[in-house]
Amino acid sequence: MLKQERAAFISKRLNEIYPETPVPLNHKDAYQLLVAVLLSAQCTDARVNIVTPGLFAKASNAQDMAVLKEDEILEAIKSCGLAPKKSRAIKRLSEILVENYNGEVPNDYASLEALPGVGHKTASVVMSQWFGFPAFPVDTHIHRLAQRWGLTKKNNNVVKTERDLKLIFPKNLWNKLHLQIIFYGREFCSARGCRGVQCEICTNCYPKRKKPFD
């Protein structure tokens, strides 16, 4: 099966399995999504969804978060990985949003990526899932599956994986597809579960593969 054939099969099958793609992080607006995605680094979405109600009860917007003490933010998010670093970032980015953007989240990559704790992946999620701009945020699930499915080279970094996925899939599919791949990776093609030789998509893309693809 050629790469384009694999991509077509993958897209079709994921649409059948996941016709709807709700954003897995609970949020009410762009600011809450930004904070939730920042918290999700080295932390599960399930844990973030446990933590954010308490955090947003203290401060649900940039103006209120900016006046909280860093220790108050840390107390609310301490069960998340890298909590001290994240509490500093949330405090400072909230201050910047109030100072420079009237408390609103900017809708361009340069401004988002200039915020403390916000890298390209976090900015891409906000741009795609809130503002609707075509984007293909690459997390560990997408990076792993893109390699297993032969859509990018095995030793590529996430930057090259994002580039390759954008080249092979139509732009109008990106926002939905990146969530579909994440859902599939969690449910059927986990890091230690499938290993490239068990799930439906892996076995259809590479029916002759016998050894685990790590």
XYZ file of C-alpha atoms in Angstrom:
214
model
C 0.000 0.000 0.000
C 1.444 3.362 -1.053
C 1.598 6.285 1.380
C -1.321 8.101 -0.257
C -3.376 4.898 -0.177
C -2.573 4.450 3.510
C -3.597 8.041 4.197
C -6.911 7.600 2.382
C -7.663 4.383 4.262
C -6.726 5.948 7.610
C -8.891 9.007 7.033
C -11.886 6.925 5.949
C -11.606 4.490 8.854
C -11.140 7.197 11.472
C -14.222 9.005 10.173
C -16.176 5.780 10.626
C -14.895 5.212 14.168
C -14.981 8.858 15.300
C -17.599 10.800 13.323
C -17.700 13.367 16.133
C -14.565 14.856 17.687
C -15.316 16.833 20.848
C -12.304 18.610 22.342
C -11.252 16.371 25.265
C -10.285 19.296 27.519
C -13.231 20.957 29.247
C -13.398 24.720 28.676
C -15.852 27.569 28.149
C -13.761 30.037 26.160
C -10.399 30.583 24.487
C -8.682 31.529 27.745
C -9.797 28.394 29.569
C -8.774 26.249 26.596
C -5.347 27.903 26.521
C -4.792 27.219 30.219
C -6.085 23.644 29.929
C -3.793 22.840 26.995
C -0.840 24.346 28.855
C -1.662 22.115 31.830
C -1.902 19.014 29.619
C 1.847 18.924 28.953
C 3.165 15.779 30.675
C -0.289 15.306 32.195
C -3.346 13.386 31.038
C -6.443 15.160 29.778
C -8.439 13.313 32.446
C -6.249 14.802 35.182
C -6.510 18.282 33.660
C -10.299 17.993 33.631
C -10.198 17.103 37.338
C -7.950 20.070 38.136
C -9.442 22.891 36.053
C -12.852 23.189 37.791
C -11.096 24.072 41.034
C -8.700 26.428 39.294
C -11.421 28.185 37.298
C -13.567 28.486 40.429
C -10.774 30.682 41.789
C -10.277 32.558 38.517
C -12.084 31.825 35.264
C -10.563 34.612 33.179
C -7.274 36.393 32.645
C -8.194 39.400 34.785
C -8.997 37.301 37.854
C -6.062 34.922 37.329
C -3.620 37.814 37.032
C -4.384 38.982 40.572
C -4.106 35.541 42.165
C -0.899 34.719 43.956
C 1.277 32.141 42.265
C 0.946 29.887 45.330
C -2.845 29.927 44.965
C -2.554 28.740 41.366
C -0.021 26.098 42.381
C -2.299 24.773 45.098
C -5.087 24.257 42.544
C -2.897 22.481 39.955
C -0.345 20.683 42.156
C -1.426 17.212 40.989
C -0.407 18.072 37.405
C 3.117 17.395 36.215
C 5.495 20.376 36.281
C 3.008 22.256 38.460
C 5.414 24.940 39.810
C 6.563 25.857 36.309
C 2.997 25.854 35.005
C 1.704 28.026 37.840
C 4.320 30.660 37.025
C 3.422 30.512 33.338
C -0.330 30.792 33.971
C 0.190 33.766 36.285
C 2.461 35.616 33.870
C 0.545 34.881 30.667
C -2.619 36.120 32.364
C -0.863 39.348 33.291
C 0.344 39.761 29.697
C -3.131 39.139 28.297
C -4.537 41.832 30.589
C -1.708 44.279 29.867
C -1.540 43.809 26.096
C -4.783 42.223 24.884
C -7.533 43.517 27.183
C -7.703 40.055 28.737
C -8.497 38.342 25.427
C -6.525 35.490 23.815
C -4.868 36.623 20.553
C -5.657 34.647 17.422
C -2.244 34.515 15.770
C 0.665 32.132 16.259
C 3.338 34.733 16.945
C 1.422 36.337 19.801
C 0.379 33.011 21.307
C 3.851 31.476 21.127
C 5.322 34.575 22.800
C 3.267 33.841 25.929
C 5.021 32.038 28.828
C 4.515 28.268 28.714
C 2.917 28.328 25.273
C 4.774 26.435 22.572
C 3.817 25.662 18.991
C 1.653 22.662 19.869
C -0.362 24.565 22.479
C -0.798 27.500 20.112
C -1.877 25.139 17.323
C -4.559 23.529 19.499
C -6.027 26.921 20.419
C -5.827 28.166 16.828
C -7.558 25.064 15.470
C -10.051 24.120 18.166
C -11.180 27.590 19.228
C -10.464 29.946 16.357
C -11.001 27.406 13.570
C -7.731 27.951 11.717
C -6.427 24.836 9.922
C -3.697 23.330 12.102
C -2.224 19.915 12.837
C -0.938 19.894 16.429
C 1.342 16.894 16.939
C 1.355 15.260 20.356
C 2.992 11.982 21.397
C 0.077 9.882 20.092
C 0.111 11.501 16.657
C 3.901 11.368 16.450
C 3.886 7.651 17.328
C 1.064 6.673 14.962
C 2.370 8.714 12.041
C 5.574 6.685 12.252
C 3.799 3.337 12.701
C 1.549 4.084 9.733
C 4.412 5.132 7.476
C 3.245 8.733 7.112
C 6.565 10.123 8.332
C 10.046 8.682 8.820
C 10.776 6.748 11.986
C 13.480 9.096 13.274
C 11.715 12.359 12.438
C 11.068 14.943 15.138
C 7.616 16.427 15.751
C 8.321 19.396 13.465
C 8.982 17.108 10.509
C 6.043 14.884 11.419
C 3.704 17.902 11.379
C 5.115 18.959 8.008
C 4.625 15.489 6.518
C 1.061 15.137 7.785
C 0.130 18.533 6.391
C 1.524 17.514 3.023
C -0.394 14.246 2.780
C -3.804 15.206 4.196
C -6.080 17.957 2.778
C -6.137 21.124 4.883
C -9.885 20.883 5.497
C -9.315 17.608 7.395
C -6.549 18.754 9.739
C -8.564 20.050 12.693
C -10.760 16.978 12.954
C -8.115 14.452 11.969
C -5.609 15.391 14.634
C -8.226 14.651 17.309
C -9.284 11.426 15.603
C -5.693 10.167 15.616
C -5.318 11.047 19.296
C -8.533 9.190 20.170
C -7.444 6.162 18.152
C -3.978 6.144 19.677
C -5.420 6.104 23.180
C -8.037 3.459 22.473
C -6.463 1.057 19.980
C -2.820 1.850 19.237
C -1.161 2.731 22.522
C 2.592 2.891 22.982
C 2.860 -0.528 24.610
C -0.418 -2.086 23.521
C -0.316 -2.371 19.738
C 3.365 -1.706 19.004
C 2.480 -1.513 15.324
C 1.353 -5.125 14.882
C -2.093 -5.523 16.453
C -4.570 -2.727 15.762
C -6.774 -2.637 12.665
C -5.046 0.291 10.985
C -1.512 -0.993 11.586
C -2.351 -4.456 10.260
C -4.126 -3.050 7.201
C -1.332 -0.615 6.391
C 1.405 -3.211 6.946
C -0.089 -6.726 6.724
C 3.359 -8.326 6.415
C 4.870 -6.586 9.457
C 5.714 -9.214 12.070
C 8.104 -7.498 14.468
C 6.921 -4.766 16.871
C 7.504 -1.251 15.536
C 8.848 0.815 18.436
